[in-house]
mmCIF file of C-alpha atoms in Angstrom:
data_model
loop_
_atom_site.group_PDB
_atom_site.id
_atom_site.type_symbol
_atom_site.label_atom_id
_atom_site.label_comp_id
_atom_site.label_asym_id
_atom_site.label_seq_id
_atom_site.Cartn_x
_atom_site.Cartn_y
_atom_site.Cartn_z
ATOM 1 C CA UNK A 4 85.328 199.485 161.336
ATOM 2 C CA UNK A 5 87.000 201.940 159.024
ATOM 3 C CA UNK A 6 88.934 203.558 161.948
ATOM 4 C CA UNK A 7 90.278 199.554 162.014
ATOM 5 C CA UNK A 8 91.012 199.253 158.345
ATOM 6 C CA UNK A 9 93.189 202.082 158.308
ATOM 7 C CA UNK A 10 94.744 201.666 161.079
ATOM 8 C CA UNK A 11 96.157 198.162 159.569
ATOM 9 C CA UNK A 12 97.167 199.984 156.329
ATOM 10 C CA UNK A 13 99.284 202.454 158.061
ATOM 11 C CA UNK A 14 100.777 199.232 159.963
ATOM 12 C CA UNK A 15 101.443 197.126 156.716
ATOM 13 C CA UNK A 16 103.165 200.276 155.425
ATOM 14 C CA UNK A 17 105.250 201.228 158.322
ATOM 15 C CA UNK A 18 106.126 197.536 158.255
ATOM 16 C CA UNK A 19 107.052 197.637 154.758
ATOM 17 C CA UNK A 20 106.110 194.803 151.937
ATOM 18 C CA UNK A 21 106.383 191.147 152.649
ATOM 19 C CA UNK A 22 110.390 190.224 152.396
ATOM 20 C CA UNK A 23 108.821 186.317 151.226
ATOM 21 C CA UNK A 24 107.024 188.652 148.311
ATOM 22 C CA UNK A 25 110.486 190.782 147.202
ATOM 23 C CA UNK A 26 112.044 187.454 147.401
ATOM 24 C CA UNK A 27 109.719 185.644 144.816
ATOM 25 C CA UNK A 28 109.831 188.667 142.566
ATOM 26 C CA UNK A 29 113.714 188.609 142.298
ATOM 27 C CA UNK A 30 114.049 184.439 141.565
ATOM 28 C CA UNK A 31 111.490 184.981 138.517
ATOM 29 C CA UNK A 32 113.507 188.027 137.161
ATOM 30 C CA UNK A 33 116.878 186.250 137.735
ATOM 31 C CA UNK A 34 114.971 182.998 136.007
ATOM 32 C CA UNK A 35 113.508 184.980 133.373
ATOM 33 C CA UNK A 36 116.797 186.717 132.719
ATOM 34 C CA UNK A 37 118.476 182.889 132.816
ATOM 35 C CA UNK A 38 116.238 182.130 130.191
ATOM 36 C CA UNK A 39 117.725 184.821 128.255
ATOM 37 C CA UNK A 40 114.606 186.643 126.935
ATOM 38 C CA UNK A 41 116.236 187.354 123.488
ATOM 39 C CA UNK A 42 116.608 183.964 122.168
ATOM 40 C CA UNK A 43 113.192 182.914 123.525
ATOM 41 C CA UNK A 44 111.411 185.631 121.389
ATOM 42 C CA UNK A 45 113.506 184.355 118.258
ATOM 43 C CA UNK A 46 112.652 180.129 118.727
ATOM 44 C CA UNK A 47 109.059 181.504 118.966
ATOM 45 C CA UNK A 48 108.486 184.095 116.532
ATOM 46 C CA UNK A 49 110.653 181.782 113.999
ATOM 47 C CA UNK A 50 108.309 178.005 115.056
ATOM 48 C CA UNK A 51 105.619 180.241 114.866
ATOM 49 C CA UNK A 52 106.446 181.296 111.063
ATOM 50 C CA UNK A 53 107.177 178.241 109.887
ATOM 51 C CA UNK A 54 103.772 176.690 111.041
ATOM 52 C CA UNK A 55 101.849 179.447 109.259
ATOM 53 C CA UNK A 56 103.769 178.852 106.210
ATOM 54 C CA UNK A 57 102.444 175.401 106.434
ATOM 55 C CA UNK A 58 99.360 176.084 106.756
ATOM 56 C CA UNK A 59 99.072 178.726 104.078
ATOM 57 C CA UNK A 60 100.610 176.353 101.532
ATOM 58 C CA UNK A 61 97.175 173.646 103.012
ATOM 59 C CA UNK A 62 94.731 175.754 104.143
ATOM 60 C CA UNK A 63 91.877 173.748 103.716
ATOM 61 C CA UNK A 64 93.624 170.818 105.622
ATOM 62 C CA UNK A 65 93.553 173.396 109.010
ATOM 63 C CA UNK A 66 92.105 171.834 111.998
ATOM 64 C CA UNK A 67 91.501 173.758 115.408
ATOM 65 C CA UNK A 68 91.488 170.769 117.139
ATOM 66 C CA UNK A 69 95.182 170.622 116.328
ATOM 67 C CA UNK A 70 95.684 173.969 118.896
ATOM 68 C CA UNK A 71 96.910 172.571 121.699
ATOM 69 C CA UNK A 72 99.432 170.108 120.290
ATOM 70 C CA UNK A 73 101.158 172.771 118.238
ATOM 71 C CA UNK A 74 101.413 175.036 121.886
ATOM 72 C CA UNK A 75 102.709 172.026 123.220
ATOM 73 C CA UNK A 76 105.300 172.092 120.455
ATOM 74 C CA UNK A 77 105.944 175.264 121.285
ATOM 75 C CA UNK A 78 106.365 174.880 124.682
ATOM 76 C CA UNK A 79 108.405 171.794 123.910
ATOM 77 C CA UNK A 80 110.955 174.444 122.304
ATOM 78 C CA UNK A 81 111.260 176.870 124.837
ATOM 79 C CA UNK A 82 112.345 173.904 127.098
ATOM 80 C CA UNK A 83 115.098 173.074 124.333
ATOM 81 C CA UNK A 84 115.891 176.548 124.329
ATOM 82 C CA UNK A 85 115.834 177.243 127.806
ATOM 83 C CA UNK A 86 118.230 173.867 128.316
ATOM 84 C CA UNK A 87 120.789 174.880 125.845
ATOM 85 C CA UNK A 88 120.980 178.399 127.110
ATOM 86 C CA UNK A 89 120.751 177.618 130.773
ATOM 87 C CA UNK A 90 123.539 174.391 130.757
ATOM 88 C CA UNK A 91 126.044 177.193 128.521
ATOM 89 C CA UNK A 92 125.260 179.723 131.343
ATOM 90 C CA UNK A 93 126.654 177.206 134.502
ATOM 91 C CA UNK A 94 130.062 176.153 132.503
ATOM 92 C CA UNK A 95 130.379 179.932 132.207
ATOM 93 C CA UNK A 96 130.393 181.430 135.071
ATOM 94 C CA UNK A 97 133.593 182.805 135.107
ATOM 95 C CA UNK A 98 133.643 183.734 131.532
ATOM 96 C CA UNK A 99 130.510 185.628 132.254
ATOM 97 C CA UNK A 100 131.484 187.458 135.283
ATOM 98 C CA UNK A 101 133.808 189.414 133.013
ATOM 99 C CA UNK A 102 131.346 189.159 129.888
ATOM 100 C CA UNK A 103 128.042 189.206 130.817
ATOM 101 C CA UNK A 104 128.321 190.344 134.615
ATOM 102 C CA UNK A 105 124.285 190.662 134.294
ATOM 103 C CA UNK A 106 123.890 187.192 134.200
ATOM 104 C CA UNK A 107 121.693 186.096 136.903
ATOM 105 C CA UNK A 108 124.450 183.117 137.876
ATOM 106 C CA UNK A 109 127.352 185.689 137.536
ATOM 107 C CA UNK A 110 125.518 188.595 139.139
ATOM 108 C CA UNK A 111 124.783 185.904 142.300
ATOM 109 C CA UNK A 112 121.031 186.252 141.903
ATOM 110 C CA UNK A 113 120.506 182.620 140.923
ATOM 111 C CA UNK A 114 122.287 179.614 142.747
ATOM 112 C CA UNK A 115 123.726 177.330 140.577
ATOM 113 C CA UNK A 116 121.562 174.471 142.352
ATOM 114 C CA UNK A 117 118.587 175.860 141.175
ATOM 115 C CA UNK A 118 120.495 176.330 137.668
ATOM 116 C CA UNK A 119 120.460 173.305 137.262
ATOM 117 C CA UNK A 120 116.906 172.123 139.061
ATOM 118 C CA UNK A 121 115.779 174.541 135.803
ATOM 119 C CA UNK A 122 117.620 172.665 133.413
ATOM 120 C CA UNK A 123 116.921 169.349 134.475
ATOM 121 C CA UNK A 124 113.838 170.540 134.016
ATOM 122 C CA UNK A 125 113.862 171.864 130.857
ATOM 123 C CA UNK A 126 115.418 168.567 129.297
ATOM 124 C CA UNK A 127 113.004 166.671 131.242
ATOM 125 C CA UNK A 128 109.809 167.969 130.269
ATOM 126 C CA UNK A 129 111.032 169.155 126.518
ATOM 127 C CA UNK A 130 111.514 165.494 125.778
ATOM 128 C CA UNK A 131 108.539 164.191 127.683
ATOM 129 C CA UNK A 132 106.384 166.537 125.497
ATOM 130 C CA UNK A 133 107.835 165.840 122.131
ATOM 131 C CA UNK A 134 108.306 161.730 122.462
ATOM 132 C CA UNK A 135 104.319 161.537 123.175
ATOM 133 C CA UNK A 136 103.267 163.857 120.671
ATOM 134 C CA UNK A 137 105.263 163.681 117.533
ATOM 135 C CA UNK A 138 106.627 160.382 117.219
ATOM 136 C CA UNK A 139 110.602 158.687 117.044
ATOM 137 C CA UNK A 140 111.949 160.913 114.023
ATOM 138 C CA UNK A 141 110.871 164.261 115.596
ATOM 139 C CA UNK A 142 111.982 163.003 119.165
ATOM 140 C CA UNK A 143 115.224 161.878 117.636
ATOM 141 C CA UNK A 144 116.263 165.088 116.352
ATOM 142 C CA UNK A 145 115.168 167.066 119.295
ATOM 143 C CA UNK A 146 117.333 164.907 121.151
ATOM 144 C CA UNK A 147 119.699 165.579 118.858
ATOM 145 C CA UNK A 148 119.652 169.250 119.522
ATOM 146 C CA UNK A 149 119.969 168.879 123.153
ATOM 147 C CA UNK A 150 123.120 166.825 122.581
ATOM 148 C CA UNK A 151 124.582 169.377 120.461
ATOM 149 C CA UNK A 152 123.658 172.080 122.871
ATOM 150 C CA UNK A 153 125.140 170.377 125.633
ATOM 151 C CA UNK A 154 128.936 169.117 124.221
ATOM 152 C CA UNK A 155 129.028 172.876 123.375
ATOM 153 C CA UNK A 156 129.378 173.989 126.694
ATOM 154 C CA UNK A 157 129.878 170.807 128.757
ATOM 155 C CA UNK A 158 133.559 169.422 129.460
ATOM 156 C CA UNK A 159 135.421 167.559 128.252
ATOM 157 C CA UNK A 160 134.154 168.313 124.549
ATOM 158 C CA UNK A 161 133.764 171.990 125.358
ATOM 159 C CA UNK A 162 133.459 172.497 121.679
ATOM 160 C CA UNK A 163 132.805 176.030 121.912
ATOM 161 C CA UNK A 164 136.102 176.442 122.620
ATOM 162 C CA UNK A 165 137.184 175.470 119.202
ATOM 163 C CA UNK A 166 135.616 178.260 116.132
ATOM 164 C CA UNK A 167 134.726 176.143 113.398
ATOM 165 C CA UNK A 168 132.460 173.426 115.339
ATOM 166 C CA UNK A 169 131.118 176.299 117.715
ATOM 167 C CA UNK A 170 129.561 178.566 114.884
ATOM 168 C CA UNK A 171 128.233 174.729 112.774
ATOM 169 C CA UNK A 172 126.599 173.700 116.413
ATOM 170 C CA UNK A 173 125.246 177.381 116.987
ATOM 171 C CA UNK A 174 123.924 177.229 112.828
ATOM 172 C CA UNK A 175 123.057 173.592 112.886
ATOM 173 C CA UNK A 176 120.496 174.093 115.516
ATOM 174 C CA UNK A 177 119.269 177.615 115.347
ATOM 175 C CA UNK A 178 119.212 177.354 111.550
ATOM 176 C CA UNK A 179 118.589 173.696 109.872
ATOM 177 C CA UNK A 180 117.343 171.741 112.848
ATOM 178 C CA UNK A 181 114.781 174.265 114.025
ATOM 179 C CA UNK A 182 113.458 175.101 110.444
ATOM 180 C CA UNK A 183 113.233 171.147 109.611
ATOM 181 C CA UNK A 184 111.922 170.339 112.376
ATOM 182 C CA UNK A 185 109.181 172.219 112.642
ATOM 183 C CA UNK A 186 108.554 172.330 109.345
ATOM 184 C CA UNK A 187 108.336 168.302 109.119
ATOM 185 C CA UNK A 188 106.018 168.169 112.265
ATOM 186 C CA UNK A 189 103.529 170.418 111.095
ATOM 187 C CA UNK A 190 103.301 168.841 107.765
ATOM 188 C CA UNK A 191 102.842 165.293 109.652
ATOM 189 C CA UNK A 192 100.339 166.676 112.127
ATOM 190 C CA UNK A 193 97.923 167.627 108.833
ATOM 191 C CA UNK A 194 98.440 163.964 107.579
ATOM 192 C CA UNK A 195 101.076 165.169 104.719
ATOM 193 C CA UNK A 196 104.449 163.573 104.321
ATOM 194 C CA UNK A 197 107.689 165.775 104.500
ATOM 195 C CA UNK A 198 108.267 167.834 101.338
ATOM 196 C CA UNK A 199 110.517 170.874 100.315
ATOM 197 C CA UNK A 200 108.649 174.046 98.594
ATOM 198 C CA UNK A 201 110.850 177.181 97.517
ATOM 199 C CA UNK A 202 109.614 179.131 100.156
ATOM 200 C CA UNK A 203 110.613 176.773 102.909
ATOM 201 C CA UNK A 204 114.099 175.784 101.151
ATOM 202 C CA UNK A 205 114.088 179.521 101.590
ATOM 203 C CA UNK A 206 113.188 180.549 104.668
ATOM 204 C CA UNK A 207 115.477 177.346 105.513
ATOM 205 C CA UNK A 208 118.770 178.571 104.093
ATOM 206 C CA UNK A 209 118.489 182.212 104.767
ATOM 207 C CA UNK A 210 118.076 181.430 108.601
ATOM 208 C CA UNK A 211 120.660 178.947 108.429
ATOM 209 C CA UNK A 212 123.138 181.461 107.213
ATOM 210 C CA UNK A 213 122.069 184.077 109.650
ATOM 211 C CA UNK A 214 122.664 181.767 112.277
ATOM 212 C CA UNK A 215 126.048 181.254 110.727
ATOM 213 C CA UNK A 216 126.524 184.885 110.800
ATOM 214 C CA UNK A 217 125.264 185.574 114.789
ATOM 215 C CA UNK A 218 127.638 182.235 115.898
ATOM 216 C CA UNK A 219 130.646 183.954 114.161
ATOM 217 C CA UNK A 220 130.107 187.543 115.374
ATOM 218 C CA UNK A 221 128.210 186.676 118.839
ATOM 219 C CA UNK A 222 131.879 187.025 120.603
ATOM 220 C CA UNK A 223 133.095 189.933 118.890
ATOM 221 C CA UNK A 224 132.231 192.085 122.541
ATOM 222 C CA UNK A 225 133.428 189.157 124.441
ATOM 223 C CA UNK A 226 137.219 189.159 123.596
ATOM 224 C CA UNK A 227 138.634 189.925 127.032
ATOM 225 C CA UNK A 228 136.926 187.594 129.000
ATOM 226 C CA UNK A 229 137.231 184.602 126.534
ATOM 227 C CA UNK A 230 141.329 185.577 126.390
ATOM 228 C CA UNK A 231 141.438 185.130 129.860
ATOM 229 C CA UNK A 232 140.112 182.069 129.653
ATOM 230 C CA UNK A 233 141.832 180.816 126.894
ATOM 231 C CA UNK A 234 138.749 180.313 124.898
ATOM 232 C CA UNK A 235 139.328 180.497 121.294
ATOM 233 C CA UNK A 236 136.712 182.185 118.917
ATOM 234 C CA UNK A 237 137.886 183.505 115.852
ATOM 235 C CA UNK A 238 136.948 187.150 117.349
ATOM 236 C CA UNK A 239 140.287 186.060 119.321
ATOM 237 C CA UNK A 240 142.382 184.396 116.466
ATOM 238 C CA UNK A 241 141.569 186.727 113.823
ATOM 239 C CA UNK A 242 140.353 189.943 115.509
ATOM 240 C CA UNK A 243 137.388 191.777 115.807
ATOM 241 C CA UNK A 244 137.856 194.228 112.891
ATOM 242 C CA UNK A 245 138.134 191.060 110.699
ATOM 243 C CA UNK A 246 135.565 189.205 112.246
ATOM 244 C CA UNK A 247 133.233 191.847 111.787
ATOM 245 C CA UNK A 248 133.947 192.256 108.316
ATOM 246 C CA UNK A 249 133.330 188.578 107.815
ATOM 247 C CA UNK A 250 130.029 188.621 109.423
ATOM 248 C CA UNK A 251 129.271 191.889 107.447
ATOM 249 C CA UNK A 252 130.197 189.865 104.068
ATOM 250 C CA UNK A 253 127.873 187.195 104.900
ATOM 251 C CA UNK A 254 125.247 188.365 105.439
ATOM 252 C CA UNK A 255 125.210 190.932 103.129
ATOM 253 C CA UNK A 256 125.746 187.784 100.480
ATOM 254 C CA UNK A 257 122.562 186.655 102.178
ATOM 255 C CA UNK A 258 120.453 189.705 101.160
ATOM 256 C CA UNK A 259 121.874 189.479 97.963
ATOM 257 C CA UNK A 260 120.497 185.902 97.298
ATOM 258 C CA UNK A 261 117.149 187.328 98.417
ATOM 259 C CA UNK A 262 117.017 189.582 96.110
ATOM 260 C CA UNK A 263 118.295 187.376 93.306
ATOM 261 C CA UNK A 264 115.811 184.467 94.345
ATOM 262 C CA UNK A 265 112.933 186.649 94.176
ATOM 263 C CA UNK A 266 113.883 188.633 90.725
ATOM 264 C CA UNK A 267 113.986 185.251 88.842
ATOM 265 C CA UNK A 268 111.519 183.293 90.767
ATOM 266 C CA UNK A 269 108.659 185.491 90.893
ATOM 267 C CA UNK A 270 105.841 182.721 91.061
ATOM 268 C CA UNK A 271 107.462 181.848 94.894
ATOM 269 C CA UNK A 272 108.236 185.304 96.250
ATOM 270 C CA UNK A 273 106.614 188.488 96.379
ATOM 271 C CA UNK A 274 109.010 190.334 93.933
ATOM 272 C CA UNK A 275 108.454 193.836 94.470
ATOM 273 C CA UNK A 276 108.302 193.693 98.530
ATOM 274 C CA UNK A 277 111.190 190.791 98.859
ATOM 275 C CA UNK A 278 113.863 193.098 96.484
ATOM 276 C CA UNK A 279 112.826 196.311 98.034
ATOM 277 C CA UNK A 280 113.215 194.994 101.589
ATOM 278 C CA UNK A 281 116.195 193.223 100.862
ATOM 279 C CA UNK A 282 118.218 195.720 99.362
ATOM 280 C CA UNK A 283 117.060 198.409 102.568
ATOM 281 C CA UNK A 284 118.591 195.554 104.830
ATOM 282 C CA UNK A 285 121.382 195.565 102.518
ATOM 283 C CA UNK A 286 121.731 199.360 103.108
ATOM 284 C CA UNK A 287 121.438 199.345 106.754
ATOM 285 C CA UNK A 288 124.004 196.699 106.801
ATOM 286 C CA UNK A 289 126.865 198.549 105.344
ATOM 287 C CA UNK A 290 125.598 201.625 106.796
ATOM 288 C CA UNK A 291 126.047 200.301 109.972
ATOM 289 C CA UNK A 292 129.576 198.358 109.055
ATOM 290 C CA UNK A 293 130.372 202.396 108.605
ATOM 291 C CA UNK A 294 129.448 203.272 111.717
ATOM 292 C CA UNK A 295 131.461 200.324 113.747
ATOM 293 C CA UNK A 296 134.610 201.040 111.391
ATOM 294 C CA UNK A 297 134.461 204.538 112.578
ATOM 295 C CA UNK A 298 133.941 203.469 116.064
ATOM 296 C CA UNK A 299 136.841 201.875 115.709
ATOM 297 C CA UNK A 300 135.215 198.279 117.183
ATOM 298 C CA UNK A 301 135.006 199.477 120.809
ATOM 299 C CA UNK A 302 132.944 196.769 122.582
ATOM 300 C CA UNK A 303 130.483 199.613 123.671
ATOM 301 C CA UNK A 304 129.854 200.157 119.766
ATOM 302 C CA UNK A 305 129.768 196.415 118.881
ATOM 303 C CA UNK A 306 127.131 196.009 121.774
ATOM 304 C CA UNK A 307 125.016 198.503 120.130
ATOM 305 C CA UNK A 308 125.227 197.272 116.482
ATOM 306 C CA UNK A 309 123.588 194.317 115.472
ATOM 307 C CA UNK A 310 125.582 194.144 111.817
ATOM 308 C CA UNK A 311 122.400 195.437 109.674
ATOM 309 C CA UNK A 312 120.365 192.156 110.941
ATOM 310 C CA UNK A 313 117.838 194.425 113.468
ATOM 311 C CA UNK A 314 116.571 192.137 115.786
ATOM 312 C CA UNK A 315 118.383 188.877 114.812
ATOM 313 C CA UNK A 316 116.185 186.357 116.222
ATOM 314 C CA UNK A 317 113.014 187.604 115.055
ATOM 315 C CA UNK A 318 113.249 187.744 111.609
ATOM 316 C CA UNK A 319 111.885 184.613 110.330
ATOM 317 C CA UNK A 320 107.856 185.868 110.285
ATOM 318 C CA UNK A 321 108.881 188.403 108.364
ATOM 319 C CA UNK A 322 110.461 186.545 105.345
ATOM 320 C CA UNK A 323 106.721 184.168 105.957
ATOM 321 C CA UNK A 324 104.704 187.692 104.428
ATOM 322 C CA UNK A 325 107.353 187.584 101.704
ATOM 323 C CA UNK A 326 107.319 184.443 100.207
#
C-alpha cells in the first residue's frame, strides 16, 4: 500500500501540477490586481474610521446585532470601488499599455469580457446591498457615486479628459461622498439623525482635500501615455515640476490647518499628538518635495514618492485616534 502511494506521488510530480489549478490561480491574481489592491485598502480602512468615530461619540447606543449590516456596508463599498476602478481600467486600455503595462487588461491576463462580467457585477450587487439596507437617501447617493465614476471614464463625457472636473469627480467621491455617507448611515443605523461634530467636519475636509491633492498629482508619472492620447491633465498643460509643486502646496496647507485646528480647539482634538504629528508630516512633505526637485521629476522618482502623504489611502484611522 505504501509502495502504491508513492508510486502515484512520483507520477503527479513527473506530471507536473494541474494546468485547470495554475489557471484559477492566475484569473484571481489578474482580478485581484483589477481590483487595484491600493484603493481597496483606503475605502476600507477610511469606512472603517468613520464608523468607529461614530460610535465613540454614542457608545452606549452600540449594538452587536448591528455587525453584519455594517460588513454588508462594507462590502457594498468595495463593489463601488471595485466598479469605478474596474469600468476606468476597460476605457483605458491603451492608455495603460504605455502607463500601467501591469494592468491585468493591458498585460492580457484578464479578457475584457470578463472585465466587464466583474463590473456588472460590482454595480449589480453594490446597489442591491445598499437599496435594502439603508434606505432611498443612502441609495441615492451611492448611485450617485457610480454615476460619477462612470462619466469619468465612459465616452462620450470622458470627463477625465478635461483637469478641473477630473480632480472634483476623483475629490467628490473619495473625499465628501465617502465621508458623508458613511458617516450619515451609521448615525441612522443607531436611531440618530444626521449631525456634524468637529471631528467629523474634520476628518471630512482633510480627506476631501487629500483627495484633491492625489486627483491632481495621480498623473504626474503618466505624462507620456496620456500625450499620446491626447488626454489632458494638468500634469500635461502645466508640467510636472509645477504640478508637483501644486500638490506639495496643498497639502502642506492641509497639515497646516491641522495643526491650527487642534492648537485653538483643544476640547475636539488631541493637541499635543495632532500638532506633533502634523508638523512631522509637514516635514516629510517638503523633505520629500527636496528629494523629487533633485531628481529632477523623472517618472522613476515620482513613482517612488508619494508627496509626504505615506500611504495615501490609509490615512483616515489615523486622524480617528486624533480627534
Amino acid at each position: 500500500m505504501g509502495f502504491l502511494l508513492v508510486e502515484a506521488s512520483t507520477q503527479i510530480g513527473v506530471g507536473g501540477p494541474d494546468p485547470s489549478l495554475n489557471k484559477l490561480s492566475e484569473f484571481r491574481d489578474a482580478c485581484w490586481r483589477f481590483l487595484r489592491p491600493h484603493t481597496i485598502r483606503g475605502t476600507a480602512l477610511g469606512s472603517t474610521a468613520l464608523v468607529a468615530r461614530a460610535l465613540i461619540e454614542n457608545s452606549q447606543l452600540i449594538d452587536w446585532s448591528l455587525l453584519l449590516k455594517a460588513l454588508c456596508g462594507l462590502f457594498a463599498l468595495l463593489c463601488g470601488n471595485g466598479y469605478i476602478v474596474g469600468i476606468n481600467q476597460i476605457y483605458d486600455i491603451g492608455i495603460d499599455k504605455v502607463n500601467k503595462p501591469f494592468l491585468p487588461i493591458a498585460a492580457g491576463d484578464l479578457s475584457v469580457k470578463s472585465a466587464w462580467l466583474l463590473v456588472i457585477f460590482f454595480a449589480s450587487a453594490g446597489l442591491l446591498i445598499v437599496g435594502m439596507n439603508f434606505g432611498p437617501f443612502i441609495t441615492a447617493l451611492y448611485t450617485f457615486g457610480l454615476f460619477l465614476g462612470t462619466i469619468y471614464s465612459v465616452p462620450p463625457f470622458r470627463m477625465k479628459r478635461f483637469p478641473v472636473a477630473a480632480f472634483l469627480i476623483i475629490a467628490t467621491v473619495r473625499g465628501f461622498l465617502l465621508n458623508f455617507g458613511v458617516y450619515y448611515a451609521t448615525r441612522a443605523s443607531l436611531g440618530l439623525p444626521f449631525e456634524w461634530s468637529l471631528p467629523i467636519v474634520f476628518i471630512t475636509t482633510f480627506v476631501t482635500l487629500f483627495a484633491l491633492v492625489i486627483a491632481i498629482t495621480k498623473d504626474l508619472p503618466d505624462v507620456e501615455g496620456d500625450r499620446k492620447f491626447k488626454i489632458s491633465t494638468l500634469a500635461t498643460t502645466l508640467g510636472v515640476r509645477n504640478v508637483a509643486f501644486l500638490g506639495s502646496g496643498l497639502l502642506l496647507v492641509n497639515y497646516v490647518g491641522a495643526i491650527l485646528a487642534a492648537a485653538y480647539m483643544p476640547q475636539a482634538f488631541r493637541r499635543n499628538l495632532m500638532i506633533a504629528t502634523h508638523s512631522i508630516l509637514g516635514l516629510s512633505l517638503i523633505f520629500q518635495s527636496w528629494v523629487l526637485e533633485k531628481a529632477n521629476y523623472t517618472k522613476e522618482s515620482i513613482s517612488r514618492k508619494s508627496f509626504g502623504m505615506g500611504d495615501r489611502r490609509s490615512l483616515k484611522p489615523f486622524f480617528t485616534t486624533l480627534t
